[in-house]
Structure formats: C-alpha cells, structure tokens
Amino acid sequence: MQTPKKITLALMLSLLACATTFSHAEETDAKKQPAKHVLLISVDGMHQADLDWFVTAYPQSTIARMVREGANYTNARTPFPSDSFPGMVGQVTGGNPKTTGIYYDDAYSRGLLPAGTTSCAGAKPGAEVYYAEVNAKDMNRLDSGQPIPGLYADFTKISQLTGHAQDLLDPKTLPVNPETCSPVYPHQYLQVNTIFEVAKQHHLRTAWSDKHAAYDILNGPSGKGIDDLFAPEINSSVTDPSAPAGAGDDWTKDNTNTQKYDAFKVKAVVNWIKGFDHAGNNSLGTPAIFGMNFQSVSTAQKLNKSNYYIDPKNPSTVMTNGLGGYTLNGAVPGSVLQSALTFVDGQLKTMVDALDLSKTVVILSAKHGQSPQNRTALTIINDGNMIDALNCAWENNGAGCKDPAKTHLVAHAIDDDGILMWLTDRSTKATRFAKKFLLAYSGTGIGSDALGNSVSKPFTQAGVTKIYAGEEAEDLFGTKHGDERVPDVVGIAQQGVVWAGGKLSKIAEHGGNAHQDRHVPIVVWGAGIAHQSNDDHVETTQIAPTILSLLALDPRELRAVQIERTKALPDLH
C-alpha cells in the first residue's frame, strides 16, 4: 500500500504532466492562428428575428451565406442599458457598464465638472457627460467643422476627413476634470482598455468607422488604439448649413439619406481591405482589426414615415411616403425596413468581394435592437413633463416650482425606452420618494395606428413595470456603493413605451431592457470557421475576447476580461 506522501507525490507528478501537455496544446493552437484580419460589422437595430426573416426571404444573400457557412449564435444579448455607447464599448472591451463606466452616450458623472468650466477651484462636481454630435466643432456639417472645401457640392470629398477624430471635437463641449481643470475626451472617460489598444501593443494596424467623432472613446484610455478613425457626423445637415436657408434635416430623417451616409463608411472599409487608408491613399496594409457600424436599419425601424426610400425589389427605383418599422403585428419588416436590410446586405457583399477570406474572419452583430416592433403597441410618454412633475412634487412649493433657491431633485435623466435618472440628493429618502412618485404617475400619451396616425394612449406607473432606486440600482448593475457614475433610479419599460416629446416623431427606441432591445445576432464567418448554429446564451461582450483569440492574442490583456472573466464565444472551430 502506498503511503499518503507517495500518493501526494504521484498526484503532483500527474498534474504537472497534464499542465505541461495543456501548455503545449495552447502554444500549438496559437500557432494555428485562424485569421490575420477580423472585420467587425455592427448593424445597429438588427434583431435576431430580423436576421432569421432575411435569411429565409433572401436565401441567396450575403447574410444568408454567412449564416449557412459560419457560426450563428442565435441567443445573444447586448449589455443593459442597450444604448449605442455601452453596446459598442462592450464589443471592444469585453465589459459591461459596471466595469467600463459607460452607461449611455448621454449620462452623468458626480466626479466631473460641467462642460465649459474654467474656474475649477471650489467648484462642486456633478456634470452631464454627453458624447455625441454636440461635441463636434460644427455639428451641422458632415465633416464636423474640419472643414472640407466644396463638400456640399461633392460628397465624395468626405474621404478627405481626418482619420484622427479627436481633432474634430470641441473641447468646450466636454466635461471637465476638477483635478486638472482640463476637458475629458471620450477616450479618457473609458475605464478599461480596448481590443484596438491590445492590437497596437503587438504592432498591428487598426481602423474603425462610426457615426460621431465622439467614437474617439473606442481609442481606449491611451487615446491611440485606432490608427484610422473615420467618423462623418450622421446628425449633420444633408444640405449646406452655410446656405441662406441654413441647416436642414439630418441624415437620419430619410432612409435614402441614411443609406447614402452608410455608403461613405463602406467605401472607407473597402479601402482598408485593399490596404490603404480610409481615403484610398498610402499603402499601409489591411488592418488586423477594423470595421464599421450601419445606421440604415436603425433609422428605418424608428421612423414613423420616410418621405423617400429605395424599392427593395428594384434598387434603381426611389419610392415615396413609406411607413417605417414592421407589418403584421411586428412580424415582418415593412417596405422601408426591407429596403434598409437589402441595402446592408448589398454593401456587405461589396466588402466581402474585396476580402481575402483565407485570412479574414467577419463578425456581424449589433450595438442594440429596437422596441417595439409592433407600432400599435407604442405609447409615447412626455418625459419632460414627467421630470418636471417629479421635481415639483419634491420641491412642493407650487407656483410652477421655479423657486431658484431650491435645487431640482433630478440632476440628469435620459429616457428612451428605459428610465435612467441621476439625483442631486442620493439619500434613501430621496430615492424612495422618486420611486413612489413614478409608480403613481399616470396620464395620456401618444400611440400610432397601423397607418402611422397619432392616437391617444393612457398610461400608468410612468410607463414602467419595475423601478430600481438607490441601492437597488447599484445592485442591478453590480457596482460598489457610492459609484459616481451609476444611475440612482432605473425604470424598466412596459412593452411598447417610449419616452419622448409630445408628438409622433418615432415609433421605436433602444436603451431599455426589453427582449427586442437586447436580442441581437452574432455571426462569425470566414477563415477557419466551421458551420454551427448555437443557441447557448451568449453576450455581445464576448466578441472582444473572441477577436483577440482569432488573432492569436491573449484575451486576458483586456482589463474588462480579467475583471468580469469574459469568455470567448463557445465552440468556435
């Protein structure tokens, strides 16, 4: 009989042998690097249900080919809140808001000073952190005020836009660091590093294209993660803002214009594929990590009506007065949305045709979905009136609640299809008051009939099913007590509720926790990827470690991966 000491020694030798074998296996797998390049595509707004419908309706499409030949993860979820910023940041960091510090593109920090602060000594912290079109040097221009001469006579000149998007930001619009009294750029606000930064540390090239110069945030804390960040401003004027008529509608108000806008970015991606910069100049080599977001699907889902759209069955024909969103109770994309989906597929084909698929993996996903899909479920609640009523009830002084000696309870709020509030008073008394008030708040909102006409819609409980306040909100996100960025009040929307103004300006939104907000596709296709359909629950944050693994880089170089133990997508062969 072996003694206990001998058994222990034998076990240790066995474990050592196993560990050595595992180490060699990992090294061997790393040498079998599946890809030299990863192209990441976010089709903002796309639901898994949209992907499924499109593949069935268009079996010969590029998207159908990707699903047929690649790995299709059918049960993926975005981070909550389902906003563009936490959604995209999650894909490139591997982290959720509790780790990244990014809750929304329009949020609040109790540790910063308001934009424009120049005298910081003794100033009280607490500031809106709004990273979007408002940060551009000129938000009405497609080039964010670079400016590019003759741009509005020839939009192809947008290729002359700088690839250093940080230069397009107006520092006076940025929150201020009280310690340095200097503006906080988006990349400085992010609490963890990105896949772009990891790639740069390994001397690999990177590139990205998105809708605002504020996507400088994807550069990561170093500010140097992306070699070429091409960011035309989507909320700029489609017509020359310096003309006598002034700025007109932006690129999101008509789906034909959104498609034109997206095509600018596709051209940049094709140039990157060919080894050039976004303008098609300089032979730099295809980036190791690169990609873009599409906006056409998102705007087609949100628009009540589009004055013009491309006929999905005849791309050379422009149609008029199309309804946005879905038909058949939200089951089938309507004509404008079908047009957007077929446009995206055609642009994907343009990119795929230029790729070397023996060296490239393509990942298709979305920053967020959109809710509701059924327009007749829509109830728009005027959030301005709701917040005013809450502040008035807290101040309890009548006379319109405009006493300058009293501080409003709500320091900042963002309410698309979920309520996020930051309060000036974080006490239990205040958070409970806000929760109780909202659960008792009722009124009449606006809905839509099947033809896009406004109808009255009553609502109760401020349009929410549940409210998390104070410590409940902290627990919901998993933050530490007293976190300076976490909201104090979080409202989960009733199905179909959107908080907006007093008119039928949109029929869907994102930001909330609804299934339609968060259930998006993840398709991985290309070099070394075998076909599978996987219905395991996965998160879009898993895209980040997956990309690094595909490039034979260590996902643990991502800080968020270490903190949250984010795994690469499962069973990816």
XYZ file of C-alpha atoms in Angstrom:
573
model
C 0.000 0.000 0.000
C 1.310 3.450 -0.898
C 1.831 5.919 1.907
C -0.097 9.228 1.837
C 3.150 11.030 0.964
C 3.735 8.793 -2.068
C 0.149 9.287 -3.243
C 0.573 13.043 -2.982
C 3.834 12.926 -4.915
C 2.296 10.760 -7.630
C -0.658 13.111 -7.911
C 1.631 16.132 -8.174
C 3.662 14.489 -10.931
C 0.436 13.618 -12.788
C -0.867 17.184 -12.511
C 2.464 18.563 -13.671
C 2.350 16.321 -16.739
C -1.206 17.456 -17.504
C -0.250 21.110 -17.071
C 2.707 20.682 -19.418
C 0.508 18.980 -22.019
C -2.091 21.776 -21.764
C 0.584 24.432 -22.150
C 1.932 22.769 -25.299
C -1.613 22.444 -26.667
C -2.263 26.151 -26.119
C 1.014 27.021 -27.842
C 0.135 24.769 -30.783
C -3.321 26.326 -31.085
C -1.797 29.807 -31.062
C 0.437 28.869 -33.975
C -2.688 27.813 -35.872
C -3.784 31.437 -35.928
C -7.222 31.317 -37.632
C -7.056 34.830 -39.035
C -4.743 37.674 -39.934
C -7.632 40.139 -40.028
C -11.005 40.496 -38.267
C -13.716 42.675 -39.796
C -16.358 43.652 -37.212
C -19.697 44.913 -38.509
C -22.456 46.335 -36.312
C -25.868 46.606 -37.977
C -27.422 48.888 -35.385
C -31.010 47.953 -34.567
C -30.909 44.484 -36.111
C -32.733 41.845 -34.091
C -32.010 38.149 -34.277
C -35.569 37.910 -35.628
C -34.638 40.292 -38.475
C -31.689 38.090 -39.390
C -33.853 34.965 -39.352
C -36.516 36.608 -41.510
C -33.997 37.965 -44.003
C -32.178 34.645 -44.423
C -35.492 32.943 -45.188
C -36.718 35.690 -47.523
C -33.354 36.137 -49.295
C -31.628 32.708 -49.300
C -29.049 33.800 -51.885
C -27.998 36.882 -49.937
C -24.574 37.513 -48.420
C -26.058 37.406 -44.919
C -27.631 34.017 -45.688
C -24.257 32.772 -46.925
C -22.598 33.903 -43.702
C -25.198 32.069 -41.615
C -25.057 28.979 -43.829
C -21.264 28.703 -43.726
C -20.355 30.314 -40.391
C -21.134 30.130 -36.696
C -24.552 31.565 -35.897
C -25.171 32.397 -32.218
C -28.945 32.704 -32.017
C -29.317 33.597 -28.332
C -27.086 36.661 -27.925
C -27.766 39.687 -25.720
C -26.333 43.201 -25.615
C -25.377 44.934 -22.373
C -28.011 46.871 -20.454
C -28.683 49.747 -20.963
C -28.998 48.841 -24.635
C -27.572 52.121 -25.911
C -25.047 52.540 -28.726
C -22.209 53.528 -26.406
C -22.335 50.650 -23.885
C -23.209 48.307 -26.755
C -20.208 49.180 -28.903
C -17.852 49.627 -25.962
C -18.869 46.182 -24.730
C -17.962 44.599 -28.064
C -14.429 46.030 -28.000
C -13.631 45.768 -24.279
C -15.455 42.664 -23.092
C -17.062 44.665 -20.289
C -20.459 45.824 -19.034
C -21.196 49.342 -17.707
C -20.206 48.474 -14.131
C -16.663 47.856 -15.436
C -16.346 50.223 -18.378
C -18.100 53.126 -16.639
C -20.156 53.716 -19.805
C -23.916 53.722 -19.183
C -25.117 55.835 -22.124
C -23.851 58.329 -24.661
C -25.730 60.923 -22.592
C -25.022 60.171 -18.938
C -23.843 61.833 -15.729
C -20.770 61.797 -13.518
C -20.638 63.021 -9.948
C -16.861 63.295 -10.212
C -16.602 65.763 -13.110
C -17.443 69.419 -13.650
C -19.843 70.754 -16.299
C -18.587 71.469 -19.814
C -17.132 74.936 -20.158
C -15.932 75.188 -16.553
C -12.756 77.277 -16.441
C -12.556 78.114 -12.738
C -12.311 74.730 -11.028
C -11.127 75.633 -7.529
C -14.007 75.026 -5.157
C -16.415 74.073 -7.945
C -18.961 71.401 -6.974
C -18.620 68.200 -9.045
C -21.588 66.848 -10.968
C -21.851 67.021 -14.749
C -23.750 65.718 -17.739
C -21.429 63.583 -19.854
C -22.770 63.819 -23.389
C -20.593 62.251 -26.079
C -22.405 62.614 -29.409
C -22.943 65.116 -32.226
C -22.975 68.021 -29.748
C -19.206 67.648 -29.301
C -18.368 68.421 -32.930
C -16.695 71.704 -33.783
C -19.687 72.233 -36.105
C -22.419 69.638 -35.563
C -24.310 70.839 -38.647
C -21.537 69.808 -41.044
C -20.866 66.275 -42.224
C -17.152 66.907 -41.661
C -17.844 68.158 -38.078
C -16.331 71.531 -38.993
C -12.958 70.331 -40.298
C -13.903 71.942 -42.818
C -13.585 70.328 -46.271
C -13.923 72.901 -49.111
C -16.680 72.121 -51.619
C -18.008 69.172 -49.592
C -21.663 70.092 -50.058
C -21.214 70.255 -53.818
C -19.433 66.903 -53.953
C -19.953 64.487 -51.072
C -17.223 62.154 -52.321
C -14.865 64.698 -50.779
C -15.815 63.330 -47.361
C -12.909 60.933 -47.904
C -10.707 63.947 -47.042
C -11.999 63.806 -43.475
C -9.256 63.299 -40.912
C -8.662 59.816 -39.542
C -7.901 61.375 -36.148
C -11.469 62.040 -34.993
C -10.348 63.564 -31.706
C -9.308 66.653 -33.698
C -12.969 67.217 -34.662
C -14.163 67.592 -31.053
C -14.767 70.985 -29.486
C -13.156 70.855 -26.017
C -15.598 73.479 -24.727
C -18.410 70.897 -25.037
C -16.633 68.261 -22.924
C -16.945 67.697 -19.161
C -14.034 68.907 -17.085
C -11.658 67.075 -14.763
C -11.683 69.004 -11.447
C -8.110 67.977 -10.629
C -6.564 69.268 -13.848
C -9.313 71.704 -14.917
C -8.985 70.255 -18.428
C -11.629 68.719 -20.707
C -12.244 64.974 -20.519
C -12.169 63.472 -24.014
C -14.294 60.383 -24.649
C -11.297 58.027 -24.670
C -10.243 59.389 -21.275
C -13.660 58.613 -19.796
C -13.429 54.883 -20.579
C -12.202 52.924 -17.539
C -10.694 49.902 -19.330
C -8.636 49.213 -22.451
C -9.898 48.057 -25.859
C -9.035 45.386 -28.421
C -7.589 48.159 -30.574
C -5.099 49.054 -27.865
C -4.102 45.404 -27.405
C -3.534 45.095 -31.158
C -1.410 48.245 -31.178
C 0.749 46.852 -28.371
C 1.506 43.957 -30.721
C 2.367 46.350 -33.569
C -0.803 45.588 -35.540
C -2.778 48.129 -37.568
C -6.339 49.120 -36.625
C -9.189 51.120 -38.174
C -12.835 51.922 -37.434
C -15.712 53.986 -38.841
C -18.701 55.246 -36.832
C -21.362 57.940 -36.648
C -19.810 60.633 -34.418
C -16.308 61.910 -33.756
C -17.115 61.093 -30.118
C -16.423 57.456 -31.003
C -12.925 58.532 -30.085
C -13.968 56.558 -26.996
C -13.026 53.355 -28.840
C -9.399 54.500 -28.885
C -9.310 53.478 -25.223
C -7.638 55.324 -22.333
C -4.348 55.671 -24.233
C -6.120 57.647 -26.949
C -4.045 55.776 -29.514
C -5.848 52.489 -30.137
C -7.197 53.248 -33.617
C -4.814 54.235 -36.407
C -7.592 55.481 -38.699
C -10.913 56.566 -37.142
C -13.227 57.793 -39.919
C -16.308 59.403 -38.365
C -18.588 61.508 -40.587
C -21.294 63.180 -38.477
C -24.654 61.462 -39.054
C -26.730 64.123 -37.283
C -25.371 66.881 -39.509
C -27.316 68.679 -42.199
C -27.804 66.967 -45.568
C -27.875 70.415 -47.198
C -25.219 73.107 -46.914
C -25.704 74.645 -43.440
C -23.981 77.847 -44.596
C -26.519 78.418 -47.393
C -29.190 81.130 -46.908
C -31.756 78.507 -45.890
C -29.447 77.261 -43.138
C -29.178 73.718 -41.814
C -31.854 71.252 -42.913
C -32.795 67.728 -41.902
C -30.001 65.416 -40.869
C -29.029 62.088 -42.463
C -31.393 60.058 -40.262
C -34.699 61.670 -41.213
C -35.000 59.987 -44.608
C -33.838 56.438 -45.210
C -32.374 57.155 -48.640
C -30.057 59.675 -46.998
C -29.087 57.254 -44.241
C -28.112 54.730 -46.892
C -26.017 57.356 -48.684
C -24.348 58.158 -45.389
C -23.591 54.490 -44.635
C -22.088 54.117 -48.110
C -19.415 56.699 -47.214
C -18.229 54.378 -44.459
C -18.411 51.263 -46.619
C -16.069 52.943 -49.097
C -13.612 53.528 -46.251
C -13.805 49.851 -45.237
C -13.170 48.697 -48.809
C -10.115 50.950 -48.947
C -8.856 49.408 -45.707
C -9.411 45.932 -47.131
C -7.264 46.914 -50.098
C -4.504 48.017 -47.745
C -4.958 51.792 -47.963
C -6.146 54.429 -45.526
C -9.851 55.361 -45.484
C -9.350 57.797 -48.389
C -7.708 55.171 -50.598
C -4.215 56.632 -50.217
C -0.980 55.281 -48.758
C -0.160 51.589 -48.896
C -0.333 50.614 -45.237
C -1.607 47.046 -45.284
C -5.012 45.679 -44.294
C -5.700 46.321 -40.584
C -5.714 43.403 -38.167
C -8.908 44.738 -36.525
C -11.249 47.044 -38.402
C -14.909 47.636 -39.198
C -17.902 49.954 -39.069
C -21.492 50.401 -37.968
C -24.563 50.661 -40.208
C -27.359 53.098 -39.297
C -29.827 52.391 -42.112
C -31.690 49.591 -40.319
C -31.953 51.546 -37.078
C -33.468 54.637 -38.695
C -35.854 52.516 -40.778
C -37.129 50.922 -37.575
C -37.568 54.258 -35.776
C -39.037 56.469 -38.499
C -42.804 56.775 -38.462
C -42.642 57.653 -42.151
C -39.850 58.106 -44.685
C -40.525 60.558 -47.492
C -38.217 58.546 -49.745
C -36.803 55.046 -49.725
C -35.240 52.627 -52.199
C -37.524 49.906 -53.566
C -36.061 46.679 -52.079
C -37.139 44.738 -55.168
C -35.799 47.293 -57.637
C -32.812 49.264 -56.272
C -32.929 51.714 -59.167
C -36.377 52.952 -58.114
C -36.997 55.538 -55.400
C -40.338 55.189 -53.631
C -42.180 57.863 -51.615
C -44.087 58.054 -48.352
C -43.178 54.675 -46.863
C -44.050 53.581 -43.356
C -41.139 52.723 -41.111
C -41.000 49.691 -38.877
C -42.839 46.410 -39.320
C -46.112 44.979 -40.596
C -48.227 42.011 -39.436
C -48.034 42.967 -35.757
C -44.289 43.426 -35.892
C -43.510 40.098 -37.541
C -42.413 41.276 -40.990
C -40.196 44.247 -41.911
C -42.142 46.905 -43.802
C -41.043 48.302 -47.151
C -38.658 50.938 -45.741
C -37.023 48.448 -43.388
C -36.775 45.803 -46.127
C -35.045 48.433 -48.243
C -32.547 49.084 -45.434
C -31.878 45.378 -44.885
C -31.281 44.698 -48.581
C -29.036 47.765 -48.758
C -26.907 46.492 -45.860
C -26.686 43.067 -47.484
C -25.560 44.590 -50.778
C -22.897 46.642 -49.011
C -21.721 43.550 -47.132
C -21.320 41.821 -50.499
C -19.184 44.733 -51.711
C -16.902 44.303 -48.716
C -16.843 40.503 -48.882
C -15.978 40.542 -52.589
C -12.869 42.581 -51.744
C -11.785 40.345 -48.841
C -9.254 37.540 -48.771
C -11.421 35.037 -46.895
C -8.500 32.694 -46.376
C -7.061 35.264 -43.967
C -10.109 37.158 -42.697
C -12.908 36.475 -40.232
C -16.065 38.610 -40.384
C -18.175 39.139 -37.256
C -21.696 40.501 -37.727
C -23.633 41.800 -34.725
C -25.439 44.910 -33.441
C -24.889 47.501 -30.730
C -28.584 47.264 -29.825
C -32.009 46.228 -31.059
C -35.151 48.385 -31.052
C -38.544 48.291 -29.362
C -41.446 47.982 -30.019
C -41.565 46.132 -33.327
C -45.362 46.334 -33.351
C -46.186 50.022 -33.873
C -49.683 49.616 -32.418
C -48.035 48.690 -29.073
C -46.336 52.096 -28.970
C -47.050 54.546 -26.161
C -45.006 57.772 -26.172
C -44.825 59.480 -22.782
C -43.629 63.072 -22.496
C -40.600 62.647 -20.269
C -40.084 66.394 -19.887
C -43.477 66.720 -18.245
C -42.798 63.645 -16.110
C -39.487 65.000 -14.793
C -40.974 68.443 -14.165
C -43.792 66.848 -12.157
C -41.315 64.813 -10.093
C -39.179 67.876 -9.351
C -42.264 69.909 -8.485
C -43.561 67.262 -6.093
C -40.171 67.084 -4.356
C -39.898 70.869 -4.002
C -43.566 71.113 -3.002
C -43.703 74.859 -3.302
C -46.346 75.356 -6.003
C -46.100 78.396 -8.290
C -44.712 76.299 -11.111
C -41.836 75.055 -8.937
C -39.417 77.671 -10.212
C -38.002 78.816 -6.903
C -34.281 79.415 -7.709
C -33.415 78.831 -4.064
C -34.455 75.190 -4.355
C -32.446 72.544 -6.182
C -34.262 70.167 -8.511
C -34.204 66.551 -7.422
C -33.278 65.281 -10.897
C -29.742 66.270 -11.816
C -29.925 64.484 -15.160
C -32.141 61.946 -16.910
C -32.111 60.031 -20.161
C -35.290 58.210 -21.088
C -35.554 56.491 -24.473
C -37.274 53.197 -23.749
C -35.936 52.935 -20.228
C -35.635 55.481 -17.419
C -32.191 56.431 -16.103
C -32.080 59.232 -13.524
C -29.238 60.747 -11.525
C -30.418 62.679 -8.457
C -28.977 65.682 -6.640
C -29.946 64.035 -3.361
C -28.814 60.377 -3.151
C -30.325 59.721 0.268
C -32.685 56.807 0.871
C -35.453 59.345 1.460
C -34.939 60.912 -1.979
C -34.593 57.685 -3.961
C -37.681 56.205 -2.296
C -39.597 59.412 -2.982
C -38.703 59.269 -6.688
C -39.669 55.615 -6.919
C -43.005 56.140 -5.164
C -43.830 59.194 -7.268
C -43.122 57.471 -10.584
C -45.131 54.383 -9.680
C -48.105 56.670 -9.012
C -47.634 58.845 -12.120
C -50.274 58.398 -14.849
C -51.627 60.310 -17.801
C -52.244 60.191 -21.532
C -49.546 59.568 -24.099
C -49.393 59.156 -27.862
C -49.608 55.997 -29.920
C -49.828 55.086 -33.579
C -52.430 53.323 -35.624
C -51.446 50.937 -38.417
C -51.331 53.822 -40.919
C -48.962 56.000 -38.906
C -51.545 58.375 -37.474
C -51.395 59.606 -33.880
C -53.832 58.184 -31.341
C -54.247 58.857 -27.623
C -52.880 56.187 -25.268
C -53.415 56.241 -21.498
C -50.553 55.099 -19.275
C -49.984 54.252 -15.623
C -46.911 53.859 -13.384
C -44.946 56.292 -15.585
C -44.916 53.527 -18.201
C -42.710 51.180 -16.162
C -43.070 47.614 -14.919
C -40.421 47.983 -12.219
C -38.238 50.678 -10.701
C -34.852 50.166 -9.066
C -33.829 53.025 -6.771
C -30.770 53.717 -4.649
C -29.048 50.526 -3.552
C -31.436 48.534 -5.777
C -29.987 50.323 -8.808
C -26.442 49.685 -7.641
C -27.247 46.003 -7.157
C -28.882 45.845 -10.593
C -25.647 46.919 -12.254
C -23.335 45.254 -9.740
C -21.477 48.427 -8.783
C -19.966 49.357 -5.465
C -21.938 51.581 -3.095
C -21.489 55.230 -3.952
C -20.249 54.675 -7.509
C -20.042 58.131 -9.080
C -21.486 57.116 -12.449
C -24.292 54.648 -11.717
C -27.870 55.999 -12.062
C -29.910 56.467 -8.869
C -33.218 55.473 -10.467
C -33.722 52.880 -13.209
C -37.121 52.234 -14.767
C -37.863 49.118 -16.831
C -40.366 50.000 -19.555
C -43.723 48.420 -20.116
C -43.868 46.791 -23.548
C -44.040 49.481 -26.213
C -43.370 52.514 -24.002
C -41.020 55.178 -25.349
C -40.256 58.427 -23.527
C -40.009 61.394 -25.898
C -41.713 64.704 -26.668
C -45.327 65.456 -27.389
C -45.627 64.181 -30.958
C -45.340 61.012 -33.014
C -41.725 61.591 -34.042
C -40.582 57.982 -33.795
C -42.173 54.576 -33.382
C -39.361 52.675 -31.646
C -36.316 53.264 -29.483
C -33.492 51.491 -27.702
C -31.763 51.791 -24.349
C -34.096 49.601 -22.337
C -34.125 46.018 -21.130
C -36.787 44.588 -23.446
C -36.129 41.381 -25.361
C -36.394 43.371 -28.589
C -33.801 45.864 -27.318
C -31.181 43.266 -26.452
C -31.682 40.099 -28.535
C -29.317 40.704 -31.453
C -27.367 38.462 -33.841
C -23.797 37.281 -33.619
C -22.496 35.580 -36.764
C -18.827 34.613 -37.119
C -17.718 33.620 -40.619
C -14.547 33.282 -42.633
C -11.077 31.808 -42.287
C -11.042 28.601 -40.259
C -14.640 28.951 -39.015
C -16.791 25.824 -39.275
C -20.577 25.991 -39.619
C -22.683 25.714 -36.493
C -25.928 27.048 -35.088
C -25.503 27.626 -31.384
C -28.405 28.507 -29.083
C -26.341 28.867 -25.901
C -26.927 32.146 -24.074
C -24.065 34.460 -25.019
C -23.311 38.162 -24.636
C -22.018 40.615 -27.223
C -19.242 41.428 -24.747
C -17.811 38.017 -25.719
C -16.956 39.419 -29.140
C -13.891 41.204 -27.702
C -12.036 38.136 -26.362
C -13.125 36.202 -29.455
C -11.450 38.719 -31.766
C -8.202 38.573 -29.830
C -8.292 34.770 -29.780
C -8.824 34.673 -33.549
C -5.686 36.779 -33.942
C -3.766 34.513 -31.509
C -3.590 37.335 -28.960
C -4.276 36.788 -25.270
C -7.795 37.972 -24.278
C -6.509 38.437 -20.726
C -4.715 41.540 -21.946
C -8.159 43.179 -21.755
C -8.788 44.597 -18.309
C -12.556 44.001 -18.502
C -11.990 40.362 -19.447
C -9.926 39.941 -16.295
C -12.500 41.685 -14.090
C -15.634 40.027 -15.485
C -13.961 36.788 -16.627
C -15.495 37.258 -20.054
C -15.120 34.149 -22.193
C -14.664 33.937 -25.937
C -17.686 32.656 -27.850
C -18.120 28.914 -27.227
C -17.343 26.022 -29.584
C -15.847 28.276 -32.244
C -13.910 25.996 -34.605
